[in-house]
GROMACS .gro file of C-alpha atoms in nm:
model
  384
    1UNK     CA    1   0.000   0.000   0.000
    2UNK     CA    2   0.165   0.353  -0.094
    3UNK     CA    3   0.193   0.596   0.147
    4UNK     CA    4   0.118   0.957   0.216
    5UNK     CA    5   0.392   1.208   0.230
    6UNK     CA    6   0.230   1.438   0.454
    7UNK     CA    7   0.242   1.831   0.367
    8UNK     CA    8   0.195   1.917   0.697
    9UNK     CA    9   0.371   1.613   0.883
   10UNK     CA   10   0.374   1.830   1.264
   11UNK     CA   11  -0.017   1.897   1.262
   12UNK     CA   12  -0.250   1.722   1.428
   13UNK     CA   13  -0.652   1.808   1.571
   14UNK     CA   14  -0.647   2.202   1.618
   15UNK     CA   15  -0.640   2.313   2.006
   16UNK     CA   16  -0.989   2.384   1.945
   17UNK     CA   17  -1.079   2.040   1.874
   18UNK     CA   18  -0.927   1.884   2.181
   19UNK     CA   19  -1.041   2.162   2.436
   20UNK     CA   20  -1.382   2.087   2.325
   21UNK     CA   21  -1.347   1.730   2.350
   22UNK     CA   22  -1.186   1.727   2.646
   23UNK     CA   23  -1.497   1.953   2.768
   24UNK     CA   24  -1.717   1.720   2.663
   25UNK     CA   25  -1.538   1.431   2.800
   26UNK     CA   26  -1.517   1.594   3.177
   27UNK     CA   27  -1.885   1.765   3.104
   28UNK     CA   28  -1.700   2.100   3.137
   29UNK     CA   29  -1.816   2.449   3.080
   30UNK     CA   30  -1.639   2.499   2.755
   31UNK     CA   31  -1.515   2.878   2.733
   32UNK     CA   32  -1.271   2.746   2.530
   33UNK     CA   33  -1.342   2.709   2.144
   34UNK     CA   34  -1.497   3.091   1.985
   35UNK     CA   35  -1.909   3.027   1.960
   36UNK     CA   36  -2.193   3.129   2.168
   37UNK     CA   37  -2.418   2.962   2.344
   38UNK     CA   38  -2.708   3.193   2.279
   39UNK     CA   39  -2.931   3.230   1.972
   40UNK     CA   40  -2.921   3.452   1.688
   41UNK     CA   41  -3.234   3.606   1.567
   42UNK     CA   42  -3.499   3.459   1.565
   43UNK     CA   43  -3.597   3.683   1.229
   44UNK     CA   44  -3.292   3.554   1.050
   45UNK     CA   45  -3.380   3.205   1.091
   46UNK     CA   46  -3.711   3.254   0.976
   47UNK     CA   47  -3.565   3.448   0.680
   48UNK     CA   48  -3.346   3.135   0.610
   49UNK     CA   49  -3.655   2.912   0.596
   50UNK     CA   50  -3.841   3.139   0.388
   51UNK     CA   51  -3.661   3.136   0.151
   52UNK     CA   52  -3.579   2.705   0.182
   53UNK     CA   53  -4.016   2.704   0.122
   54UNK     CA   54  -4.012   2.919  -0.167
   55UNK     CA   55  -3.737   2.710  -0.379
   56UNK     CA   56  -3.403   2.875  -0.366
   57UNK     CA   57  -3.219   2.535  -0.278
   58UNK     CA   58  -2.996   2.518  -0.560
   59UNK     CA   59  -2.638   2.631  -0.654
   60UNK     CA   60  -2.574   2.988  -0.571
   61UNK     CA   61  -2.399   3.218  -0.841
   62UNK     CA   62  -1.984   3.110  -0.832
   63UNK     CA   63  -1.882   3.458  -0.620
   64UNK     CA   64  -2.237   3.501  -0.424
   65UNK     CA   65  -2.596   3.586  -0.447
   66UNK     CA   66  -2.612   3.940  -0.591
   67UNK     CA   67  -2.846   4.033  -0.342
   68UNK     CA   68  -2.570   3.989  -0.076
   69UNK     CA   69  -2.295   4.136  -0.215
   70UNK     CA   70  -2.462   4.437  -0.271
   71UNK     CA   71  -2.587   4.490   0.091
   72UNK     CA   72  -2.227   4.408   0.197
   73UNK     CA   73  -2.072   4.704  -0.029
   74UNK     CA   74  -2.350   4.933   0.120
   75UNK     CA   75  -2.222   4.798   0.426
   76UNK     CA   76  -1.885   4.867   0.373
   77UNK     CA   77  -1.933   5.195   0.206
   78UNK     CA   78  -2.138   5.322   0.536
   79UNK     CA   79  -1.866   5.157   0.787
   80UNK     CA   80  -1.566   5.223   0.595
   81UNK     CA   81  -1.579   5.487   0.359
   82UNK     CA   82  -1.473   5.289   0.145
   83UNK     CA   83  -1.647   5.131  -0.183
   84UNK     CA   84  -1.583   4.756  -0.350
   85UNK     CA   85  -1.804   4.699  -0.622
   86UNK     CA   86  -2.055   4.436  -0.577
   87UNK     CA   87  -1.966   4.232  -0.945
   88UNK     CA   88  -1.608   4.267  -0.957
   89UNK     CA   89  -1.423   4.289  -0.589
   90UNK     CA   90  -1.639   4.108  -0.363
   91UNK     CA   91  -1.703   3.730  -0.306
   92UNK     CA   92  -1.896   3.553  -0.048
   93UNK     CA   93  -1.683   3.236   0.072
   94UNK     CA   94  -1.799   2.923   0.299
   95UNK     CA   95  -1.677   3.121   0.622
   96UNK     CA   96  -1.391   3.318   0.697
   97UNK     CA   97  -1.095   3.038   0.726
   98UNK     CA   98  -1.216   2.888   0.349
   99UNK     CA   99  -1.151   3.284   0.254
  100UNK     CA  100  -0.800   3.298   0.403
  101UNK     CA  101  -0.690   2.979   0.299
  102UNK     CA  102  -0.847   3.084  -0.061
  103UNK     CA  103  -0.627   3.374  -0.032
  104UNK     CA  104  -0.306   3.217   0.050
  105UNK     CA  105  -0.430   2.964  -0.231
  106UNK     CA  106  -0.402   3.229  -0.530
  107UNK     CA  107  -0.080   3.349  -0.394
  108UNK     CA  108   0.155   3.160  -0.235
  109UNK     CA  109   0.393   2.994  -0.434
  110UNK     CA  110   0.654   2.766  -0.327
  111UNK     CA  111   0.933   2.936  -0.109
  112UNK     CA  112   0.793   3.276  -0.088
  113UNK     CA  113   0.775   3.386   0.250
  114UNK     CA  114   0.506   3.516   0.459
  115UNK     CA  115   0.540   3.761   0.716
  116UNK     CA  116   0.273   3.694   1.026
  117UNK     CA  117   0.200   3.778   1.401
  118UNK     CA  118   0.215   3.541   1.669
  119UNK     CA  119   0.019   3.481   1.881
  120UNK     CA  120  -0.140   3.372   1.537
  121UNK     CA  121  -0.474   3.193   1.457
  122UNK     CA  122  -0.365   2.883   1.442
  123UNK     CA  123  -0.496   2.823   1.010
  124UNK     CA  124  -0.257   3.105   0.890
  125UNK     CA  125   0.118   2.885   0.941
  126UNK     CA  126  -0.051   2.551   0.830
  127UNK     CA  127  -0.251   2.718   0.536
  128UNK     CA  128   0.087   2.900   0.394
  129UNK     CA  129   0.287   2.560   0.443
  130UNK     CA  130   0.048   2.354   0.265
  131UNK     CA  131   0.151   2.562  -0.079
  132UNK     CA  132   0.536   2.514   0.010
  133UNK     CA  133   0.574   2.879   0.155
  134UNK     CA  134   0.746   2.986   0.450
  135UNK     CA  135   0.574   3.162   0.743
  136UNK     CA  136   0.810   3.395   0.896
  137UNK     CA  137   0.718   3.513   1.271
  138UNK     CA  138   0.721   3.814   1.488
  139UNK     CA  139   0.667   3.728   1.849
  140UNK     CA  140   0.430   3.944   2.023
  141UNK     CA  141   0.477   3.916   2.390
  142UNK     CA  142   0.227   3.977   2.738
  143UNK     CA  143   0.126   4.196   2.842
  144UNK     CA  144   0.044   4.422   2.584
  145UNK     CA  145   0.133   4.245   2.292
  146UNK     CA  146   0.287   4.558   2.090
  147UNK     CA  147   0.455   4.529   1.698
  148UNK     CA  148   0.784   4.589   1.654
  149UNK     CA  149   0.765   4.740   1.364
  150UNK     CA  150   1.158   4.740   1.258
  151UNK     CA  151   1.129   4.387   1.306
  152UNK     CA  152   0.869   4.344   1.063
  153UNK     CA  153   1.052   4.595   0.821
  154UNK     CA  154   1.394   4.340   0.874
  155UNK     CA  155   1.181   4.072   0.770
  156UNK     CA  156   1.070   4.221   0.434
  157UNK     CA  157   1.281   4.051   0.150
  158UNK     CA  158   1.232   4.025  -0.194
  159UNK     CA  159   1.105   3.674  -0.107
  160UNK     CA  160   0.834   3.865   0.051
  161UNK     CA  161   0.493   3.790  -0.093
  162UNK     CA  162   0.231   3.831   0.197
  163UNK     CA  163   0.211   3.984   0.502
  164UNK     CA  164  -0.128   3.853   0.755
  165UNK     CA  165  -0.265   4.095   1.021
  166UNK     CA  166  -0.558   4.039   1.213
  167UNK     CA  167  -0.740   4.326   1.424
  168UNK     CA  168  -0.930   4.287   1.640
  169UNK     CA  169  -0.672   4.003   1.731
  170UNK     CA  170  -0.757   3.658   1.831
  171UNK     CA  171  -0.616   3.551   2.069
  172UNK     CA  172  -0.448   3.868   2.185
  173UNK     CA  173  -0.772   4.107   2.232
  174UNK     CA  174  -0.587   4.404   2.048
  175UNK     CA  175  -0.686   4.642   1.836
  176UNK     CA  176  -0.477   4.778   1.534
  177UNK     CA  177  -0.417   5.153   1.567
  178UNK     CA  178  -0.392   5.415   1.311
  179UNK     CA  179  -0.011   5.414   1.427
  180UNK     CA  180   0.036   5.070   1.364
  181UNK     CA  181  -0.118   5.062   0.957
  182UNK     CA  182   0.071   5.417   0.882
  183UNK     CA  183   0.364   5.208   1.008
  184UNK     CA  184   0.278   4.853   0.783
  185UNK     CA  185   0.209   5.177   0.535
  186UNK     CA  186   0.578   5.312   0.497
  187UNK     CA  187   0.706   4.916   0.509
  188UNK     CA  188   0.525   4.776   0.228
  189UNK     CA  189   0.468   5.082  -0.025
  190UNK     CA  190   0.755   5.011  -0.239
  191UNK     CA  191   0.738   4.662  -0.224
  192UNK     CA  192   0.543   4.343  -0.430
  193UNK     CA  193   0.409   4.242  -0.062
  194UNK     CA  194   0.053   4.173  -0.073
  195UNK     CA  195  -0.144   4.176   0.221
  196UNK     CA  196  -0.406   3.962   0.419
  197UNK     CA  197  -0.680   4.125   0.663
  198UNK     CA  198  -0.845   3.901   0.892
  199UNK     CA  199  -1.118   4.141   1.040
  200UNK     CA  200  -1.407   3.906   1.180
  201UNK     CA  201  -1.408   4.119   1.459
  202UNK     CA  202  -1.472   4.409   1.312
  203UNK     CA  203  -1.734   4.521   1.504
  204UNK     CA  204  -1.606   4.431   1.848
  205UNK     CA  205  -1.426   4.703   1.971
  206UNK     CA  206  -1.455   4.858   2.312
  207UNK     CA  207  -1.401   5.155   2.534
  208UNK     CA  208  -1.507   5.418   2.270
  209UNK     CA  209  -1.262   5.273   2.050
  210UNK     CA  210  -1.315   5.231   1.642
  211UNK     CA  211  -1.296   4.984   1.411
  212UNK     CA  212  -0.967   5.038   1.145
  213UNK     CA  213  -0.972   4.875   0.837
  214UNK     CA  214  -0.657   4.808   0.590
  215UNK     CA  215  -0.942   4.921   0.370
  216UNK     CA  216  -0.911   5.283   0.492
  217UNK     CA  217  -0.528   5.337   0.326
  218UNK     CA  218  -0.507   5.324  -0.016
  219UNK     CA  219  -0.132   5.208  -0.025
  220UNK     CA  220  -0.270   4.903   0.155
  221UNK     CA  221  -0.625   4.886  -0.001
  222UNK     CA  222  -0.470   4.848  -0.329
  223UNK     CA  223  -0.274   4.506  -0.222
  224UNK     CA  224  -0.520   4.414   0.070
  225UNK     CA  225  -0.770   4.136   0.080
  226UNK     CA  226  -1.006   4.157   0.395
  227UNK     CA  227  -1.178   3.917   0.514
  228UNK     CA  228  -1.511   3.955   0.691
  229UNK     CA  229  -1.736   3.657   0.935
  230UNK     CA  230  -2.168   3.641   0.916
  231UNK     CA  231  -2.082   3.357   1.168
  232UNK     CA  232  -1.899   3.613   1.400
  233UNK     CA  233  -2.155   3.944   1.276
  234UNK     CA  234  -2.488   3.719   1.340
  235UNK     CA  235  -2.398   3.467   1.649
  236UNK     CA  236  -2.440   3.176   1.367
  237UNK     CA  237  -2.103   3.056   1.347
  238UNK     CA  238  -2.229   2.701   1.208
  239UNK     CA  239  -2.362   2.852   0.892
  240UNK     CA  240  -2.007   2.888   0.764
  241UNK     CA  241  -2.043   3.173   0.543
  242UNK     CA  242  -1.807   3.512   0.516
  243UNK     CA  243  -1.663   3.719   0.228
  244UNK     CA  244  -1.343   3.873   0.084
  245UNK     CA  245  -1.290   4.213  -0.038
  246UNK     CA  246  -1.045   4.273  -0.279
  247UNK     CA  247  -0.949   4.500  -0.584
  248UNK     CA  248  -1.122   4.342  -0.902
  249UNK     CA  249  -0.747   4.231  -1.018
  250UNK     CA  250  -0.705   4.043  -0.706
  251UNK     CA  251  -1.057   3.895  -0.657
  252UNK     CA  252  -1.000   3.766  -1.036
  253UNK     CA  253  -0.718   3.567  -0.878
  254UNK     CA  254  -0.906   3.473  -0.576
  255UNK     CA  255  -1.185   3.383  -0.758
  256UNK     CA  256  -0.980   3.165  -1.030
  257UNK     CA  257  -0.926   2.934  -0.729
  258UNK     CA  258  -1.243   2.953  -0.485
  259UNK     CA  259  -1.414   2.817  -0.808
  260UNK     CA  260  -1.262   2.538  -0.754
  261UNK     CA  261  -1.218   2.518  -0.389
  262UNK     CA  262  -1.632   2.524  -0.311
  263UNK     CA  263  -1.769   2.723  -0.601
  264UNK     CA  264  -2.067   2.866  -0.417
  265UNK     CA  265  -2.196   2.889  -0.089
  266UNK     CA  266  -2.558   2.813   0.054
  267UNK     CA  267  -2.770   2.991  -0.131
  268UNK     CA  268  -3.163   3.005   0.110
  269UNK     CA  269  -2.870   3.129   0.381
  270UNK     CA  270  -2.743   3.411   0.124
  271UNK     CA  271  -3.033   3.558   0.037
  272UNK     CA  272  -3.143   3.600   0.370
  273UNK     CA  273  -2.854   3.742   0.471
  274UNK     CA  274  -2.898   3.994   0.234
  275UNK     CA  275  -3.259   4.101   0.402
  276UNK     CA  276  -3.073   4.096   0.708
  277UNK     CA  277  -2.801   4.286   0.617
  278UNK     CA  278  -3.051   4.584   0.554
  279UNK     CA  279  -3.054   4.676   0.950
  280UNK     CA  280  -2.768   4.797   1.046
  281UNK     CA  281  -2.887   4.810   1.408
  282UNK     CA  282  -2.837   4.429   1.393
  283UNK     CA  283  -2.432   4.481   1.379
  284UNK     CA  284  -2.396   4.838   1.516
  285UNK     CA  285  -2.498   4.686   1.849
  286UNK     CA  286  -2.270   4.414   1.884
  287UNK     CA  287  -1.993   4.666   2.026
  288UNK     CA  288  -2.201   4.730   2.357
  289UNK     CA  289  -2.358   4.393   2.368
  290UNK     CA  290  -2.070   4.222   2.435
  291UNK     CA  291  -1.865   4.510   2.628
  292UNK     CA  292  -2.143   4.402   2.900
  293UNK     CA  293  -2.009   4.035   2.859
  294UNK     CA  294  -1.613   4.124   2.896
  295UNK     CA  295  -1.700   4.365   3.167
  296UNK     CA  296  -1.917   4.135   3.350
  297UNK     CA  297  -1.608   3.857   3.344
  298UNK     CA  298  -1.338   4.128   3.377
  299UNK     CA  299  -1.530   4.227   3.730
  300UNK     CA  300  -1.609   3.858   3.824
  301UNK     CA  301  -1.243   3.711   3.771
  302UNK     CA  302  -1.153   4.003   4.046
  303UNK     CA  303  -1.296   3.763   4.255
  304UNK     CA  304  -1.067   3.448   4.138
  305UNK     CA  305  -0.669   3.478   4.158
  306UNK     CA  306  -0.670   3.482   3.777
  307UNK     CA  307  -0.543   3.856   3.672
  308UNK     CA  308  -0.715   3.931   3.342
  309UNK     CA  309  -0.504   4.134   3.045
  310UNK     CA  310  -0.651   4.421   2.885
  311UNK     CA  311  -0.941   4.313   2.640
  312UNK     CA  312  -0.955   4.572   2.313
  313UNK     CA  313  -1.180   4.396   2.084
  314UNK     CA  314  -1.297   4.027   1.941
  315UNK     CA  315  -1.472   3.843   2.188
  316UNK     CA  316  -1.213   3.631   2.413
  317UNK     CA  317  -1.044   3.734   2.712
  318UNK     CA  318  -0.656   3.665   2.804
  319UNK     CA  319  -0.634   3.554   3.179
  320UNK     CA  320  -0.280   3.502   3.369
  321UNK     CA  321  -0.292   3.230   3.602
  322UNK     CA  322   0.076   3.266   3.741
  323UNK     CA  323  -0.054   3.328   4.128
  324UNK     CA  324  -0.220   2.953   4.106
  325UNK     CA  325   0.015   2.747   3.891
  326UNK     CA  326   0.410   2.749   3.728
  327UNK     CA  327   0.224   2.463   3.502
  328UNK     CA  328   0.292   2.507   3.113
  329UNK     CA  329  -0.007   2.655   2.947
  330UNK     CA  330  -0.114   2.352   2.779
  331UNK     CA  331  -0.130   2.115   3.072
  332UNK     CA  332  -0.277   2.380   3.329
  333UNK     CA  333  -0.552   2.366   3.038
  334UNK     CA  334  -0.583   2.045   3.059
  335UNK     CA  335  -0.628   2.034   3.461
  336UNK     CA  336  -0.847   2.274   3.539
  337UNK     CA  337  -1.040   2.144   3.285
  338UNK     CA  338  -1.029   1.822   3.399
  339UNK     CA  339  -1.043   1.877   3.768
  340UNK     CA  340  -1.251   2.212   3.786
  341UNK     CA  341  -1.479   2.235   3.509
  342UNK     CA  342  -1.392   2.516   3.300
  343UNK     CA  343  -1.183   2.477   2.932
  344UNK     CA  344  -1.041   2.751   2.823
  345UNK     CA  345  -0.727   2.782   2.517
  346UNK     CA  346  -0.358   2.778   2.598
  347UNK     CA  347  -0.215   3.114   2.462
  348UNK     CA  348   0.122   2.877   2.400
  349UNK     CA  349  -0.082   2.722   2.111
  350UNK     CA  350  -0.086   3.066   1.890
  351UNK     CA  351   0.273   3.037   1.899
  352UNK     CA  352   0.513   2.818   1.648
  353UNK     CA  353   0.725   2.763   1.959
  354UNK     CA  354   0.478   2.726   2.190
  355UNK     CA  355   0.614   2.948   2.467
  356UNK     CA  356   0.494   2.986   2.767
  357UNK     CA  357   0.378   3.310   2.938
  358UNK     CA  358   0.116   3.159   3.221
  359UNK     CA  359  -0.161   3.294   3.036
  360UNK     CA  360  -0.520   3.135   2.912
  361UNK     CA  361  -0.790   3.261   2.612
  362UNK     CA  362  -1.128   3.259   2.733
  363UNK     CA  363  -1.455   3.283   2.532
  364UNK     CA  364  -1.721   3.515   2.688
  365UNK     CA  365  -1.956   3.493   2.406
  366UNK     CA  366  -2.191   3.298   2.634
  367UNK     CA  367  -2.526   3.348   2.814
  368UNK     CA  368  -2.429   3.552   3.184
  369UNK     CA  369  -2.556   3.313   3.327
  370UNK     CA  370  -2.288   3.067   3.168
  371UNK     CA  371  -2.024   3.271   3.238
  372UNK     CA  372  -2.121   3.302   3.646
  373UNK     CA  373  -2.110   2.881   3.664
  374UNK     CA  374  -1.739   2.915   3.496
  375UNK     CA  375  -1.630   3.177   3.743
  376UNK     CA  376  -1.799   3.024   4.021
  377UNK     CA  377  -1.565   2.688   3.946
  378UNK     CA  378  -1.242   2.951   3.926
  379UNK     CA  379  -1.286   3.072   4.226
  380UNK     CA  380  -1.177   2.755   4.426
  381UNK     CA  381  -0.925   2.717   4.208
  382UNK     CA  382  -0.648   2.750   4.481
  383UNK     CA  383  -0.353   2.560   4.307
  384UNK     CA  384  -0.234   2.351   4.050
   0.00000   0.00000   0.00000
C-alpha cells in the first residue's frame, strides 16, 4: 500500500478540537473554542426558511448571491468609507478560514515567504505551508502584545509575498491603531508584498474605541484582501459563510481558485442574509452587547486569583494564572479542565514555539448566566 507524504507532517486536531473534546469528556463548561451559546435572531432564521419554502435550494452564483454582495458594499461603504463593487471585488466564501486559505491559495507559491503575528490563529502557518511557503514570525509578547515594527521591516525581503494581520486580534484582544497601519504603510509601499486582513471582529471594539480597516489606506487597499465573518456578525457561526474584499485584479485571482475550492456557498442562507443585512442596528450593536459580557467577566475574575489582560476587541479574554500554577499553558488547560470544570485555550498554542507566558484565552460569548457557573468553578481554584 503507498503511502502519504504528509504536507503538513507536525499537525494534528487544532487546540480547538481537543479543548472541546476534552470539555465534553469531563462535562466541562467549555469557554474554550470561539461560539456562543445563545441564539441569533430569531428573524434571521425565519428568513433562512423562507426562503428554503419558496425554492431557492440550488447552486448559488460562483462569487455570491447578488443580493448579498450588494448589501455588503452598502455595508462597507457606510462603515468604511470605502467602496468595493458588488460584481467585480467582492465574493462571499464558505466562512472566513475557506476565505484565508483561498487567499493564501491564489498566492503563495513555493518558497515565498510570509510575514505573520504570533500569537497567530492557528490556520494562517498551516494554510501558507500547505503551498510550500514559509511563514516567517514576529513574536508578540504579554502583556500588551505591541509590533515591533523594525522587526517586521527586517523581515521584508524580496522573497516577501504576503504579510497577515488580524485586528481585532484573536487571541491577543488588540486592536490595530492608526499608528500601527501608517507604520505597515511606509514598510510595504515600495514593495510586491501583498497583504491579508483578517477582520471578523470588526465590530467588536470597546471603550469608545473604532474599528480600522486596511481598507481605509489606499497604499494598503490596493494590495489588501479583507476578510469579513456572518458567523462572528450574526452569532451563527455554524452557517459557515463570510466574504473577501479585494481590488477586481485580485478577486480575479481569488476567484480563479475559490471556483474550484467550493464554487458557491448556501444559497436560502445568502439571500437572507442579504434582508438581514438591511438593519444595520443588527451589527452596530454588537460593540455594547458584548462590552457588557467582557465587563461582566473582567469584574467577576476580580474575585478568582486569575489577573485578566486588557481586552480591546474580538470576543475572548486573556487571563494570567501565574498566582495559582508554574504549570505550562497547555497542561494547566488540561487540569483545570479536567479537575474544575472550566476549558479555556492555551495562549502557547498561537505560537510556532509554543512558549509559555502563564496565560489562558477565554470565550465570553456565552449566556451571563454561563459565564457566572465558569467563574464560580475559578474561584476555588487554589492551586495547580
Amino acid at each position: 500500500m503507498n503511502t502519504i507524504t504528509s504536507k503538513l507532517p507536525d499537525t494534528g486536531p487544532s487546540i480547538f478540537t481537543k479543548m472541546s473534546q476534552l470539555a465534553a469528556r469531563h462535562q466541562a463548561i467549555n469557554l474554550s473554542q470561539g461560539f456562543p451559546d445563545f441564539d441569533c435572531s430569531p428573524r434571521l432564521v425565519s428568513l433562512v426558511s423562507q426562503y428554503m419554502r419558496a425554492g431557492y435550494n440550488q447552486y448559488a452564483p460562483m462569487a455570491g448571491v447578488i443580493a448579498l454582495r450588494e448589501q455588503i458594499s452598502t455595508k462597507v461603504v457606510a462603515t468604511n468609507g470605502v467602496f468595493y463593487d458588488p460584481d467585480t471585488a467582492i465574493t462571499v466564501t464558505a466562512g472566513a478560514t475557506q476565505a484565508l486559505f483561498t487567499v493564501m491559495a491564489a498566492l503563495i507559491h513555493p518558497g515565498d515567504e510570509v510575514i505573520l503575528f504570533e500569537p497567530a490563529y492557528d490556520s494562517y502557518a498551516p494554510s501558507v505551508r500547505v503551498f510550500g511557503g514559509i511563514p516567517k514570525a514576529v513574536p508578540l509578547l504579554a502583556p500588551d502584545f505591541h509590533v515591533d515594527w523594525a522587526t517586521v521591516e527586517q523581515l521584508v525581503t524580496d522573497k516577501t509575498r504576503l504579510i497577515i494581520v488580524n485586528s481585532p486580534s484573536n487571541p491577543t484582544a488588540r486592536v490595530l491603531a492608526d499608528s500601527d497601519y501608517r507604520q505597515l504603510v511606509r514598510i510595504v509601499r515600495d514593495t510586491g508584498c501583498y497583504i491579508l486582513s483578517d477582520e471578523v471582529y470588526e465590530h467588536m471594539v470597546y471603550d469608545g474605541r473604532s474599528h480600522v480597516s486596511v481598507a481605509h489606506y489606499e497604499t494598503l487597499r490596493e494590495r489588501a484582501f479583507v476578510v469579513v465573518s456572518f458567523g462572528k456578525l450574526y452569532h451563527t457561526t455554524g452557517w459557515k459563510v463570510g466574504y473577501c474584499l479585494a481590488p477586481p485584479q485580485l478577486t480575479a485571482e481569488f476567484r480563479r481558485v475559490h471556483q474550484f475550492n467550493v464554487f458557491s456557498v448556501n444559497t436560502p442562507v445568502q439571500y437572507a442574509l442579504a434582508d438581514f443585512l438591511r438593519d444595520d442596528q443588527a451589527y452596530a450593536a454588537l460593540s455594547a452587547f458584548f462590552q457588557e459580557k467582557r465587563d461582566f467577566l473582567i469584574e467577576a475574575l476580580e474575585t478568582t486569583p486569575f489577573r485578566p489582560l486588557p481586552c480591546e476587541g474580538t470576543y475572548f479574554l486573556l487571563a494570567d494564572y501565574s498566582a495559582i500554577s508554574q504549570l505550562p499553558e497547555q497542561a494547566f488547560s488540561e487540569v483545570l479542565t479536567a479537575r474544575h470544570g472550566v476549558a479555556t485555550i492555551p495562549i502557547s498554542a498561537f505560537y510556532h514555539d509554543t512558549r509559555n507566558q502563564h496565560l489562558i484565552r477565554i470565550c465570553f460569548a456565552k449566556k451571563t448566566k454561563t459565564l457566572a457557573q465558569a467563574v464560580e468553578r475559578l474561584r476555588k481554584v487554589v492551586a495547580l
